[in-house]
Each structure stands twice: as C-alpha cells, then as structure tokens.
PDB file of C-alpha atoms in Angstrom:
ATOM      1  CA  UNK Q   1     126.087  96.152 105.546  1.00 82.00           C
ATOM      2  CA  UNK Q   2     128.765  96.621 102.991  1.00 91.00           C
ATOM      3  CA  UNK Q   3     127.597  98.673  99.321  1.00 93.00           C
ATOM      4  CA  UNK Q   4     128.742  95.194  97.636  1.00 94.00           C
ATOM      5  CA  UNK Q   5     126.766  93.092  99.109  1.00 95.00           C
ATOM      6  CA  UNK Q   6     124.082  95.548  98.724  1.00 95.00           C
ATOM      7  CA  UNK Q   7     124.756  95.970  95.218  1.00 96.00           C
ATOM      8  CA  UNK Q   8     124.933  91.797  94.868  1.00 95.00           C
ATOM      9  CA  UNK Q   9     121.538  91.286  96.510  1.00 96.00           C
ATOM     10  CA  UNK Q  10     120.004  94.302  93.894  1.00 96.00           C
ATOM     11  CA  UNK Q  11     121.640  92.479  90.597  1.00 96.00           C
ATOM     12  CA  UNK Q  12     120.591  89.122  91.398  1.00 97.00           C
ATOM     13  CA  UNK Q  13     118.002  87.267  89.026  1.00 97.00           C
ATOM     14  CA  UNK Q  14     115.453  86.730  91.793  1.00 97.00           C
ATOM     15  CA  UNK Q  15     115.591  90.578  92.716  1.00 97.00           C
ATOM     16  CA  UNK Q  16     115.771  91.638  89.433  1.00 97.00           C
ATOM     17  CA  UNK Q  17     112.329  89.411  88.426  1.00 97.00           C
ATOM     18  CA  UNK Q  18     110.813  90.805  91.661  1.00 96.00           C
ATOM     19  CA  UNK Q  19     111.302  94.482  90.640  1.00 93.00           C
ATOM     20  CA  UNK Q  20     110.484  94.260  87.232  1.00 93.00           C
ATOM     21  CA  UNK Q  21     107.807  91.681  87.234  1.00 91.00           C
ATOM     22  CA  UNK Q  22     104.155  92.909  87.270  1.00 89.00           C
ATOM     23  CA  UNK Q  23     102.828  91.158  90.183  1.00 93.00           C
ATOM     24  CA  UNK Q  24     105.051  89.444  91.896  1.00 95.00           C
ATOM     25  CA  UNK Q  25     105.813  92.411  94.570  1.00 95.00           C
ATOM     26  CA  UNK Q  26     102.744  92.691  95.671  1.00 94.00           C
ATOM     27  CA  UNK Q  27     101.995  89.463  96.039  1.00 96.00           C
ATOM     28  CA  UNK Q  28     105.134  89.181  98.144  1.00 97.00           C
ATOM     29  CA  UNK Q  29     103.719  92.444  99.920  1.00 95.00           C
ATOM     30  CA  UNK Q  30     100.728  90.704 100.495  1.00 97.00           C
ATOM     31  CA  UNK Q  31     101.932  87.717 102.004  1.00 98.00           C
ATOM     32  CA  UNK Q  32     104.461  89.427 104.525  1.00 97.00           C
ATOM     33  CA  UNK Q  33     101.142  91.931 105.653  1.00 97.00           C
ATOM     34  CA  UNK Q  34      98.943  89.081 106.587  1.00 98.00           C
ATOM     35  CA  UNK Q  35     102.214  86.873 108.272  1.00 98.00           C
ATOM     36  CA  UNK Q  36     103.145  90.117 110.307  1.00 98.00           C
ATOM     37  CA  UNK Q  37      99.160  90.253 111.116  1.00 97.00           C
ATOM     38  CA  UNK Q  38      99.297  86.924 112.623  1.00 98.00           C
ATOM     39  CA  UNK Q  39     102.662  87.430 114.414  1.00 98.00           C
ATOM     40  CA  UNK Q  40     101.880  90.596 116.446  1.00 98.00           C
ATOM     41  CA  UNK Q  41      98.087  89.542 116.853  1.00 97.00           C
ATOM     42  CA  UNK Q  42      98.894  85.773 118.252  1.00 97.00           C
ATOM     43  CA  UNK Q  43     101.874  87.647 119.965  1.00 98.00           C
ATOM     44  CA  UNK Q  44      99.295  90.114 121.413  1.00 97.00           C
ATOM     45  CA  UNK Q  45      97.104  86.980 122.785  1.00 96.00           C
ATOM     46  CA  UNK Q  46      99.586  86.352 125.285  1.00 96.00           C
ATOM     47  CA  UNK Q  47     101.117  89.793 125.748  1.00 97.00           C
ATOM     48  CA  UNK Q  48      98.069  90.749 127.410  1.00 96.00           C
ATOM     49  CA  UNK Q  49      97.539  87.341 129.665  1.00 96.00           C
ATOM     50  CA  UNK Q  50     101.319  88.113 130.855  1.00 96.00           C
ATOM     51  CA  UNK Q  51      99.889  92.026 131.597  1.00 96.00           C
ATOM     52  CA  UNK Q  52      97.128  90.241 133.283  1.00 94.00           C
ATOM     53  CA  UNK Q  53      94.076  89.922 130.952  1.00 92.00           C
ATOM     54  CA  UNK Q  54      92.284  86.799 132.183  1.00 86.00           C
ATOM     55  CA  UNK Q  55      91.957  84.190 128.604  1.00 77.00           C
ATOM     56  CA  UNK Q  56      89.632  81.975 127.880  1.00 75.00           C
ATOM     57  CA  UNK Q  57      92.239  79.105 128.665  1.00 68.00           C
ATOM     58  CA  UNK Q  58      93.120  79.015 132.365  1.00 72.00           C
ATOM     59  CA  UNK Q  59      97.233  79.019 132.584  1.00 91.00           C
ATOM     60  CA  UNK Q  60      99.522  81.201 130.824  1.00 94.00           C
ATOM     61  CA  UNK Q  61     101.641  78.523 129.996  1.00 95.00           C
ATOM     62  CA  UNK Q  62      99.288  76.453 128.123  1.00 93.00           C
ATOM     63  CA  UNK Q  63      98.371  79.748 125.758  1.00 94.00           C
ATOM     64  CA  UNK Q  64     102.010  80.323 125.503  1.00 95.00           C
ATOM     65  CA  UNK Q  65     102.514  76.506 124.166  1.00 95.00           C
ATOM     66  CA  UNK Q  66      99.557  77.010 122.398  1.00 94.00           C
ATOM     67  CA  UNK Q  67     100.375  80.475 120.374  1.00 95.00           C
ATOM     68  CA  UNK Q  68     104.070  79.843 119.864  1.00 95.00           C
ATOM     69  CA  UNK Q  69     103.564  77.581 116.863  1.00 97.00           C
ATOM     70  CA  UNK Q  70     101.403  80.006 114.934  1.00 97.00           C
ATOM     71  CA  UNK Q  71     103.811  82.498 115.735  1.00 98.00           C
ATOM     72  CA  UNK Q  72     106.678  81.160 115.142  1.00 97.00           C
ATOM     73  CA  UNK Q  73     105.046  80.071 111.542  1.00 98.00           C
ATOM     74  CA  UNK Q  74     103.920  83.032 110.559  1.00 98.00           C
ATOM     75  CA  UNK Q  75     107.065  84.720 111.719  1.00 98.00           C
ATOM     76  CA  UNK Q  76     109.105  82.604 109.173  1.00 98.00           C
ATOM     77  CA  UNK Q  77     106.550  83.425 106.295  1.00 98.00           C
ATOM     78  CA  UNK Q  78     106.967  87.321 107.489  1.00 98.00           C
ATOM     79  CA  UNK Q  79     110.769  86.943 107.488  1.00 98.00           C
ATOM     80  CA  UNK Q  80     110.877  84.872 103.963  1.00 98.00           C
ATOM     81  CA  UNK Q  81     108.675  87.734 102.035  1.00 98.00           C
ATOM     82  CA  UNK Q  82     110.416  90.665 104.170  1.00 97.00           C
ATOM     83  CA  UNK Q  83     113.965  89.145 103.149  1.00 98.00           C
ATOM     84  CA  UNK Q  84     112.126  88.646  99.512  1.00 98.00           C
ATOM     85  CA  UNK Q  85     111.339  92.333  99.798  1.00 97.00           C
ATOM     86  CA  UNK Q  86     114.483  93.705 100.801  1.00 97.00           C
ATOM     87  CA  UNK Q  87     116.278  92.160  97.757  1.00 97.00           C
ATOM     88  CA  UNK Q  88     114.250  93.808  95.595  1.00 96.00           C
ATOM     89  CA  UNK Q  89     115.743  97.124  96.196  1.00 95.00           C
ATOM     90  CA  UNK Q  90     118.163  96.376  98.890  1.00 96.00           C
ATOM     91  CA  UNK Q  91     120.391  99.791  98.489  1.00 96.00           C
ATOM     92  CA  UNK Q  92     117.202 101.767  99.200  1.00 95.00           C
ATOM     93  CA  UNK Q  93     115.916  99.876 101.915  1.00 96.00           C
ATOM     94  CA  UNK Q  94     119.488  99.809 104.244  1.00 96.00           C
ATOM     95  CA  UNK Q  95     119.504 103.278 103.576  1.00 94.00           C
ATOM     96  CA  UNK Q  96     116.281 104.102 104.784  1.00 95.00           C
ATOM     97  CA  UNK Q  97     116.047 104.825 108.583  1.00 95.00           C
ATOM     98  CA  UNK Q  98     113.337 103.821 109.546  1.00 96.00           C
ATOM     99  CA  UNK Q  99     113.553 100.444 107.941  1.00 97.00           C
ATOM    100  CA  UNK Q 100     116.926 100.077 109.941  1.00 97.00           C
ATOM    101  CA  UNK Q 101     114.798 101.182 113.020  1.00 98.00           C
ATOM    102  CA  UNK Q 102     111.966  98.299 112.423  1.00 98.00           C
ATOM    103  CA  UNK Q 103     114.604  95.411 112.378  1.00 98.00           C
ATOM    104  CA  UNK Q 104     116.047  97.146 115.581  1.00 98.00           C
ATOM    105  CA  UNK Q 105     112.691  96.410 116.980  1.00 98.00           C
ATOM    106  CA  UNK Q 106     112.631  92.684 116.220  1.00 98.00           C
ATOM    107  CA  UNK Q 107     115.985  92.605 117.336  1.00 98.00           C
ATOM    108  CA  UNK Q 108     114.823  94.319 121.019  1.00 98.00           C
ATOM    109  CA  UNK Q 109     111.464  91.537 120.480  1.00 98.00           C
ATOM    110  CA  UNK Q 110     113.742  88.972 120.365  1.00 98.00           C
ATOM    111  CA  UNK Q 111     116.170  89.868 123.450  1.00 98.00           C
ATOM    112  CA  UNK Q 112     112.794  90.658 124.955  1.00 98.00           C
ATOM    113  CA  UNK Q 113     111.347  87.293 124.555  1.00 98.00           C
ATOM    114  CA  UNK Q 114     114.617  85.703 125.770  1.00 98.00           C
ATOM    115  CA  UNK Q 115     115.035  87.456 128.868  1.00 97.00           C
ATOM    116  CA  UNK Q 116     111.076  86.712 129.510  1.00 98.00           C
ATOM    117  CA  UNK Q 117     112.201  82.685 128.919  1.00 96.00           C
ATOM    118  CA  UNK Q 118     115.431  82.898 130.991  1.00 97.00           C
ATOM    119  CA  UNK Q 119     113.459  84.616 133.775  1.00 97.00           C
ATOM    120  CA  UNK Q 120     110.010  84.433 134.600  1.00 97.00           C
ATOM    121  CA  UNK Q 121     108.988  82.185 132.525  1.00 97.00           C
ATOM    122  CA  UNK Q 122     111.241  79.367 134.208  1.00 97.00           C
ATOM    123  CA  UNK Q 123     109.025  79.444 137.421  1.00 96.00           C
ATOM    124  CA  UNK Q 124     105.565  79.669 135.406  1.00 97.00           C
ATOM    125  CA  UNK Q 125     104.966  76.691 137.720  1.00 95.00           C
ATOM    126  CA  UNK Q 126     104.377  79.165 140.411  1.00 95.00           C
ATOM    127  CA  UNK Q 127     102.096  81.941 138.696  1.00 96.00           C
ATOM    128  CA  UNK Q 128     100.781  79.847 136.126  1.00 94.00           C
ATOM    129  CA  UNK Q 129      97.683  81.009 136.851  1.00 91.00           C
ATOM    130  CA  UNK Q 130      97.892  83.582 139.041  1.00 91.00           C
ATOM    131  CA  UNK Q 131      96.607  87.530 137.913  1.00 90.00           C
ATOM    132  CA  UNK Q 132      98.331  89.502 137.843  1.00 93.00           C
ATOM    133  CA  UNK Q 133     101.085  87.381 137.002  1.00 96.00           C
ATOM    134  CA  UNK Q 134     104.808  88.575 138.472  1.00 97.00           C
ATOM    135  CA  UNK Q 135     106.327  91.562 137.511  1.00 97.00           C
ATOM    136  CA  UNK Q 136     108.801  90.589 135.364  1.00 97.00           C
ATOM    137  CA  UNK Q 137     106.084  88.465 133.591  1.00 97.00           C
ATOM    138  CA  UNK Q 138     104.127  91.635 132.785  1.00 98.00           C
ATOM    139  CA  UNK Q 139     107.146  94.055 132.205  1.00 98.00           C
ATOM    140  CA  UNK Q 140     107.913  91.403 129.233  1.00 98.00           C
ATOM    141  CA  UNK Q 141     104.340  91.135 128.481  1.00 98.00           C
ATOM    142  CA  UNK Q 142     104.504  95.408 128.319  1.00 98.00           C
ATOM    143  CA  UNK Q 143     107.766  95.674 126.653  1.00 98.00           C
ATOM    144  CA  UNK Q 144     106.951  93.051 123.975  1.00 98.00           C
ATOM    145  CA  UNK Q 145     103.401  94.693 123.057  1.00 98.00           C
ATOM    146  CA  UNK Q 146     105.386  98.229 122.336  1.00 98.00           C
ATOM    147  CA  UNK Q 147     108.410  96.592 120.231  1.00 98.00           C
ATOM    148  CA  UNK Q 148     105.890  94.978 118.272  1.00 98.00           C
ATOM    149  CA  UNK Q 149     103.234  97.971 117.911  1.00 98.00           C
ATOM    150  CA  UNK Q 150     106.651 100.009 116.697  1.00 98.00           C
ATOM    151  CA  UNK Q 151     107.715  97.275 114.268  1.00 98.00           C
ATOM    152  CA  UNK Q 152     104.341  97.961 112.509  1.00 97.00           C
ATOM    153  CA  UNK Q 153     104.745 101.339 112.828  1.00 97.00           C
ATOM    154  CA  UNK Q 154     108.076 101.485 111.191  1.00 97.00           C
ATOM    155  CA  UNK Q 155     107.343  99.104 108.886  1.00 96.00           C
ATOM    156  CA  UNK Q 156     104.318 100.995 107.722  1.00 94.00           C
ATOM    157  CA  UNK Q 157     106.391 104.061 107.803  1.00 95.00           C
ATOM    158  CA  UNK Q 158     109.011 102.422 105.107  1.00 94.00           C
ATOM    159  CA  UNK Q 159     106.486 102.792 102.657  1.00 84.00           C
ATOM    160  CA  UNK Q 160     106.348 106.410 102.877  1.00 87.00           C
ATOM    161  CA  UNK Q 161     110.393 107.309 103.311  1.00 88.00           C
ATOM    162  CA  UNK Q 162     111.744 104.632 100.899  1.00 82.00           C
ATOM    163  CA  UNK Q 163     113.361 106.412  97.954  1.00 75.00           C
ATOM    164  CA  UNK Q 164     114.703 104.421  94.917  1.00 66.00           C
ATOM    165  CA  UNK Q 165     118.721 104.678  95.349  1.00 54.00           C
TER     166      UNK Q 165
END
C-alpha cells in the first residue's frame, strides 16, 4: 500500500475524530472484539462438525446454512470497525507485521472456505451426515479452525507491537 494513500486515510476527518476523540476508539474496539467473537465462535460450530464432532442438528449442511448468516453478519461488523480502526492510524498499522500477518490469515480463511465450497462441499449430499465426514471436509474443517485461532492471535498481538509512526 502506497505512503499516500496511507498518509490520505491518516488526515481524513473521520480518522482524525477517531484518534483524537475520547471514546470513540474504544467503542470501535469494542464492537470489532465482540463481531470477531461471533465470527470465529459460529465459525468454530461448524469447523468442528466438518472435523467430525457430532451437533445437536443432524446434517452438516443444515448447520452450515444455519451459521453462515451470523457469520457472515458479524464478519461485516468485524470488517467495518477493523477498517474504522485501521484509519485511525493507518501508517502504523501497515507497518506493523503482525497486523500484515492477521489479514494474511483472513485472506488464507477465505481461499480456505472457497476451496471447501468448490470441493467437498458440492457432494454434501453424500456425507451429509456421515462422521467422520470426507477428508477434504475435515482438512477444511482443520485448516479453517488454525487460520482463524492465528487471526486472533495476531490480532491480539497488534496491540502489543503497534508503534505510533
């Protein structure tokens, strides 16, 4: 990301009443922690039925139709106030590794997910409710539970490297 647009995103009105307001970051901080709660933890629900955990509903795909619009809320909530974030002190967050590492991860969730939906997930028909489900089933299962246990770890780990540039 170029230093201009960088700079842009840092002098704007909206980041500038963000940094220098007295509540309104943590508010926004607030917000994005609970969202992110709710997207790895419904995200988690089915992780675990594709590694094999039996749920209290019988087929995998009805918990996946079930989950996916609390997820997909909550993700847009988590990117909004994350985005929100980032503009408050976007030079110092793109240069911070390990912030550049935790969208990585979504990135690699989000490939994840795909390859799950262009693969097993077209013959859930088949192993609907079958447990184990398929391999490929639980190696996306697997895969997404550590992208998204990493995002929070990185995430959390922001908060401790982020310097003021």
């Amino acid at each position: 990301m170029s230093s201009d647009l960088l700079q842009i995103l840092y002098d704007s009105s909206l980041s500038v009443a963000i940094r220098e307001g007295s509540s309104l970051f943590p508010w926004i901080e607030s917000f994005h922690v609970l969202a992110i709660t709710l997207v790895v933890g419904t995200i988690a629900i089915v992780d675990l039925r594709l590694l094999g955990y039996q749920s209290h509903r019988s087929g995998a795909k009805r918990l996946i139709r079930d989950m996916l619009p609390f997820t997909w809320g909550m993700f847009a909530i988590a990117a909004t106030t994350g985005s929100l974030m980032f503009i408050s002190n976007a030079p110092a967050y793109w240069a911070d590794t390990q912030f550049r590492i935790k969208l990585g991860m979504i990135v690699l969730a989000g490939l994840n997910m795909a390859f799950f939906h262009v693969t097993a997930y077209r013959q859930i028909v088949d192993w609907d409710e079958m447990l184990p489900p398929p391999i490929l089933a639980r190696a996306a299962g697997a895969t997404s539970l550590l992208l998204w246990i990493l995002t929070v770890f990185f995430g959390r780990w922001v908060g401790f490297t982020l310097m003021p540039v």
